[in-house]
Amino acid sequence: MSQTSILTKSAQGATFLILLQIGSRALTFVVNQVLLRYLSPEILGISTQLELFTISVLYFARESLRVALQRQRLHNDDPEPKPRKGKEEQDKAAPGIAPSYGAGRRAQEVVNLSYIAIGLGLPMIYVFAKLYLRRAGPAVLGTAYIHQSLNVYAIATFLELVSEPSFAVAQQQMLYGTRATAETCATSARCFITCGTAIWASKTGSNLGSLPFALGQLSYSIVLNAVYLFNVTPLRSQDNFSLVIRPLPRTPDLFLSRFPVPTLTIAMNLFAQSTLKHILTTGDALLIAALTSLPSQGAYALASNYGSLVARILFQPLEESSRSIFGRLLSSQQQLTPSSNKVVPPDSERRALQQATSYLRSLLHFYTLVSLLSVSLGPTVAPILLGFIAGPRWTATAAPAVLAAYCYYIPLLALNGILEAFVSAVATPTQLRQQSAWMLAFSGAFATTGYFVLELWDLGARGLVLANAINMVLRIWWSWGFVREYFSGRGVSWRIGESLPRVGSAVSGALVAWGLRVLGSDFDGRLGDFVKWAGVAVGYGSVV
């Protein structure tokens, strides 16, 4: 596949993923509004805990492996070697063995590696289920069908892991439409089953507890498997691979004749790093729980949920597709797979570097423009919109001020996400370990800053946003240094000024922020006020 095709397919994939996020969250919002009429807050709370059980297992079992597999080269990046015997004779001579080159070899590699996620997930399901039951309070354990619900969630989680081989092949072949179809159909099935079961239970007077959510999750995993198998199965005969784990032609860098050791090494380092990130991500929750009041905790939770919507809907899909782009364009320098003896010509390697550099610059420039909108419009507009969405009860709390502060934090979140996506796509195992060590050090700075802003300066939830921002600035500093060193060490220029917006855009952003604050001082909710605000926002967005 040409480098242009990689960029085109990845752009299409990012579009699919963004639309999938928007559609999924819109459908989930509608379903939650329906369920509020039929289920108690306690049942909704338990369903959230059970969903967290599934998310935790899936995150630890497959996330690092998925990132590592994005660094695999495409099958047609390698030339077809001259066989010593005819292809038909080779296949007959080695029944049950994957092809030694091409599409079949690459596909079988990712299929074999994806079974590691299934192997990791099984004990995690058991351990996490036991931990959940041990830590659950009497109110949870006394809920109807709680054990049955947990068992159904465990089965659904396992079935979702079973779809990993098909997902890995679809991801390798850049079949983003297949992924969007699978997840859309699965999400629709989950919403339909959950709502239908909850409404039926309410109409018949049955107390099913959290079982409707469990059945919905089970339907999600079943439909997900069905759609992936339907779309990926035809590729098996075309490319001569199996969705069952198979031996690979023997090479020095294989473990148990099935798993490429370089990719395993990357996956293990990413697993250690993802575990560390998960622990650090929960640090703000632990810090605010220990050093702030319950109202501050609630204000921070509400502001972070609304504030991170942009990151989850827009930035997360872009980061995922960008990891794939960087991994594919720059894979010739990593030599992750031992099956290829190809030496990449310097001019081809340089073209790939220049394309990766141009793509990263363009994406960072886009991020800075979005950041201008966030810091210019967000601090004034977001708190007022929060009053309309969450109600007047929340406007009297610290939530509007925290959300305004969060608008300054969103650009840091975006920049860090894309830079760390580049690092995870190209860094060596040694560099990944160095990054993890620096992240651990930065977490110490976060904890120290958190103590000062929460305990000594009593800034409440806004102080926690500040502590997170300082931590994010440090992580951006390290990743930016890595990117600069990576490109400059390969003869490609990398300057920060090429990613920044024009001076005129920045000046107009400052003027818009000032104008909105002036308008906000006289805002009383009339239609004319909204028209003025909308005019300023749309005009500035058009200029940017």
Coordinates of N, CA and C in Angstrom, one line a residue, residues 151-240:
N151 N -22.2 -12.5 36.5 CA -21.8 -13.7 35.6 C -22.0 -13.4 34.1
V152 N -23.2 -12.7 33.8 CA -23.5 -12.4 32.4 C -22.4 -11.4 31.9
Y153 N -22.1 -10.4 32.7 CA -21.1 -9.4 32.3 C -19.7 -10.1 32.1
A154 N -19.4 -11.1 32.9 CA -18.1 -11.9 32.7 C -18.2 -12.6 31.4
I155 N -19.3 -13.3 31.1 CA -19.4 -14.0 29.8 C -19.3 -13.0 28.6
A156 N -20.0 -11.9 28.8 CA -20.0 -10.9 27.7 C -18.6 -10.3 27.5
T157 N -17.8 -10.1 28.6 CA -16.5 -9.6 28.4 C -15.6 -10.6 27.7
F158 N -15.7 -11.9 28.1 CA -14.9 -13.0 27.4 C -15.3 -13.0 25.9
L159 N -16.6 -12.9 25.6 CA -17.0 -13.0 24.2 C -16.4 -11.8 23.4
E160 N -16.4 -10.6 24.1 CA -15.8 -9.5 23.4 C -14.3 -9.6 23.1
L161 N -13.6 -10.3 24.0 CA -12.2 -10.6 23.8 C -12.0 -11.6 22.7
V162 N -13.0 -12.5 22.5 CA -12.9 -13.5 21.4 C -13.0 -12.8 20.1
S163 N -13.5 -11.7 20.0 CA -13.6 -10.9 18.7 C -12.2 -10.3 18.3
E164 N -11.2 -10.4 19.2 CA -10.0 -9.7 19.0 C -9.3 -10.2 17.7
P165 N -9.2 -11.5 17.4 CA -8.5 -11.9 16.2 C -9.2 -11.3 14.9
S166 N -10.5 -11.2 14.9 CA -11.2 -10.6 13.7 C -10.9 -9.1 13.7
F167 N -11.0 -8.5 14.9 CA -10.7 -7.0 15.0 C -9.3 -6.7 14.5
A168 N -8.3 -7.6 14.9 CA -6.9 -7.3 14.6 C -6.7 -7.4 13.1
V169 N -7.3 -8.3 12.4 CA -7.2 -8.4 10.9 C -7.9 -7.2 10.3
A170 N -9.0 -6.8 10.7 CA -9.7 -5.7 10.2 C -8.9 -4.4 10.4
Q171 N -8.3 -4.3 11.5 CA -7.4 -3.1 11.8 C -6.2 -3.1 10.9
Q172 N -5.6 -4.3 10.8 CA -4.4 -4.4 9.9 C -4.7 -4.0 8.5
Q173 N -5.8 -4.5 8.0 CA -6.2 -4.2 6.6 C -6.8 -2.8 6.5
M174 N -6.9 -2.1 7.6 CA -7.5 -0.7 7.6 C -8.9 -0.7 7.1
L175 N -9.7 -1.7 7.6 CA -11.1 -1.8 7.2 C -11.9 -1.1 8.3
Y176 N -11.8 0.2 8.2 CA -12.5 1.1 9.2 C -14.0 1.0 9.1
G177 N -14.5 0.8 7.9 CA -15.9 0.7 7.7 C -16.5 -0.6 8.4
T178 N -15.7 -1.6 8.4 CA -16.1 -2.9 9.1 C -16.2 -2.6 10.6
R179 N -15.2 -1.9 11.1 CA -15.2 -1.6 12.5 C -16.4 -0.7 12.9
A180 N -16.7 0.3 12.1 CA -17.8 1.2 12.4 C -19.1 0.4 12.3
T181 N -19.3 -0.4 11.3 CA -20.5 -1.2 11.2 C -20.7 -2.1 12.4
A182 N -19.6 -2.8 12.8 CA -19.7 -3.8 13.9 C -20.1 -3.1 15.2
E183 N -19.4 -2.0 15.5 CA -19.7 -1.3 16.8 C -21.0 -0.6 16.7
T184 N -21.4 -0.1 15.6 CA -22.8 0.6 15.5 C -23.9 -0.5 15.7
C185 N -23.8 -1.6 15.0 CA -24.8 -2.6 15.2 C -24.8 -3.2 16.6
A186 N -23.6 -3.4 17.2 CA -23.5 -3.9 18.6 C -24.1 -2.9 19.6
T187 N -23.8 -1.6 19.4 CA -24.3 -0.6 20.3 C -25.8 -0.5 20.2
S188 N -26.3 -0.6 19.0 CA -27.8 -0.5 18.8 C -28.5 -1.7 19.5
A189 N -27.9 -2.9 19.3 CA -28.4 -4.1 20.0 C -28.4 -4.0 21.5
R190 N -27.3 -3.4 22.0 CA -27.3 -3.3 23.5 C -28.3 -2.3 24.0
C191 N -28.5 -1.2 23.3 CA -29.5 -0.2 23.7 C -30.9 -0.8 23.6
F192 N -31.2 -1.5 22.5 CA -32.5 -2.1 22.3 C -32.8 -3.1 23.4
I193 N -31.9 -4.0 23.7 CA -32.1 -5.1 24.7 C -32.2 -4.5 26.1
T194 N -31.3 -3.6 26.4 CA -31.4 -3.0 27.7 C -32.7 -2.3 28.0
C195 N -33.1 -1.4 27.0 CA -34.4 -0.7 27.2 C -35.6 -1.6 27.2
G196 N -35.6 -2.5 26.2 CA -36.7 -3.5 26.1 C -36.9 -4.3 27.4
T197 N -35.8 -4.8 28.0 CA -35.9 -5.6 29.2 C -36.3 -4.8 30.4
A198 N -35.8 -3.6 30.5 CA -36.1 -2.7 31.6 C -37.6 -2.3 31.6
I199 N -38.1 -2.0 30.4 CA -39.5 -1.6 30.2 C -40.4 -2.7 30.5
W200 N -40.0 -3.9 30.0 CA -40.8 -5.1 30.2 C -40.9 -5.4 31.7
A201 N -39.8 -5.3 32.4 CA -39.7 -5.6 33.9 C -40.6 -4.6 34.6
S202 N -40.6 -3.3 34.2 CA -41.4 -2.3 34.9 C -42.9 -2.6 34.6
K203 N -43.2 -2.9 33.4 CA -44.6 -3.1 33.1 C -45.2 -4.4 33.8
T204 N -44.4 -5.4 34.0 CA -44.9 -6.7 34.6 C -44.6 -6.7 36.1
G205 N -44.0 -5.6 36.7 CA -43.7 -5.6 38.1 C -42.6 -6.5 38.5
S206 N -41.7 -6.9 37.6 CA -40.6 -7.8 37.9 C -39.4 -7.0 38.4
N207 N -38.7 -7.5 39.4 CA -37.5 -6.8 39.9 C -36.3 -7.6 39.4
L208 N -35.7 -7.0 38.3 CA -34.6 -7.7 37.6 C -33.2 -7.1 38.1
G209 N -33.3 -6.1 38.9 CA -32.0 -5.4 39.3 C -31.3 -4.9 38.1
S210 N -30.0 -5.2 38.1 CA -29.1 -4.7 37.0 C -29.1 -5.7 35.8
L211 N -29.9 -6.7 35.8 CA -29.9 -7.7 34.8 C -30.2 -7.2 33.4
P212 N -31.0 -6.2 33.2 CA -31.2 -5.6 31.8 C -29.9 -5.1 31.2
F213 N -29.1 -4.4 32.1 CA -27.8 -4.0 31.6 C -26.9 -5.1 31.2
A214 N -26.9 -6.2 32.0 CA -26.0 -7.3 31.7 C -26.5 -8.0 30.4
L215 N -27.8 -8.2 30.2 CA -28.3 -8.7 28.9 C -27.9 -7.9 27.7
G216 N -28.0 -6.5 27.9 CA -27.6 -5.6 26.9 C -26.2 -5.8 26.5
Q217 N -25.3 -5.9 27.5 CA -23.9 -6.1 27.3 C -23.6 -7.4 26.6
L218 N -24.3 -8.4 26.9 CA -24.2 -9.7 26.3 C -24.6 -9.7 24.8
S219 N -25.7 -9.0 24.5 CA -26.1 -8.8 23.1 C -25.0 -8.0 22.3
Y220 N -24.4 -7.0 23.0 CA -23.4 -6.2 22.3 C -22.2 -7.1 21.9
S221 N -21.7 -8.0 22.7 CA -20.6 -8.9 22.4 C -21.0 -9.9 21.3
I222 N -22.2 -10.4 21.4 CA -22.6 -11.4 20.4 C -22.7 -10.8 19.0
V223 N -23.3 -9.6 18.9 CA -23.5 -8.9 17.6 C -22.1 -8.5 17.1
L224 N -21.2 -8.0 18.0 CA -19.9 -7.6 17.6 C -19.1 -8.8 16.9
N225 N -19.2 -9.9 17.5 CA -18.5 -11.1 17.0 C -19.1 -11.5 15.6
A226 N -20.5 -11.4 15.5 CA -21.1 -11.9 14.3 C -20.8 -11.0 13.1
V227 N -20.8 -9.6 13.3 CA -20.5 -8.7 12.3 C -19.0 -8.8 11.8
Y228 N -18.1 -8.9 12.8 CA -16.7 -9.1 12.5 C -16.4 -10.4 11.7
L229 N -17.0 -11.5 12.1 CA -16.8 -12.7 11.4 C -17.4 -12.7 10.0
F230 N -18.5 -12.1 9.9 CA -19.2 -12.0 8.6 C -18.3 -11.2 7.6
N231 N -17.6 -10.2 8.0 CA -16.8 -9.4 7.1 C -15.3 -9.9 7.0
V232 N -14.8 -10.5 8.0 CA -13.4 -11.0 8.0 C -13.2 -12.4 7.4
T233 N -14.2 -13.2 7.6 CA -14.1 -14.6 7.1 C -13.8 -14.7 5.6
P234 N -14.4 -13.9 4.7 CA -14.0 -14.1 3.3 C -12.5 -13.8 3.0
L235 N -11.9 -13.1 3.9 CA -10.5 -12.8 3.7 C -9.6 -14.0 4.0
R236 N -10.1 -14.9 4.7 CA -9.2 -16.1 5.1 C -8.8 -16.9 3.9
S237 N -9.7 -17.2 3.0 CA -9.3 -18.0 1.8 C -8.6 -17.1 0.8
Q238 N -8.9 -15.8 0.8 CA -8.2 -14.9 -0.1 C -6.7 -14.7 0.2
D239 N -6.4 -14.6 1.5 CA -5.1 -14.3 1.9 C -4.4 -15.6 2.6
N240 N -5.1 -16.7 2.7 CA -4.6 -17.9 3.2 C -4.1 -17.8 4.7

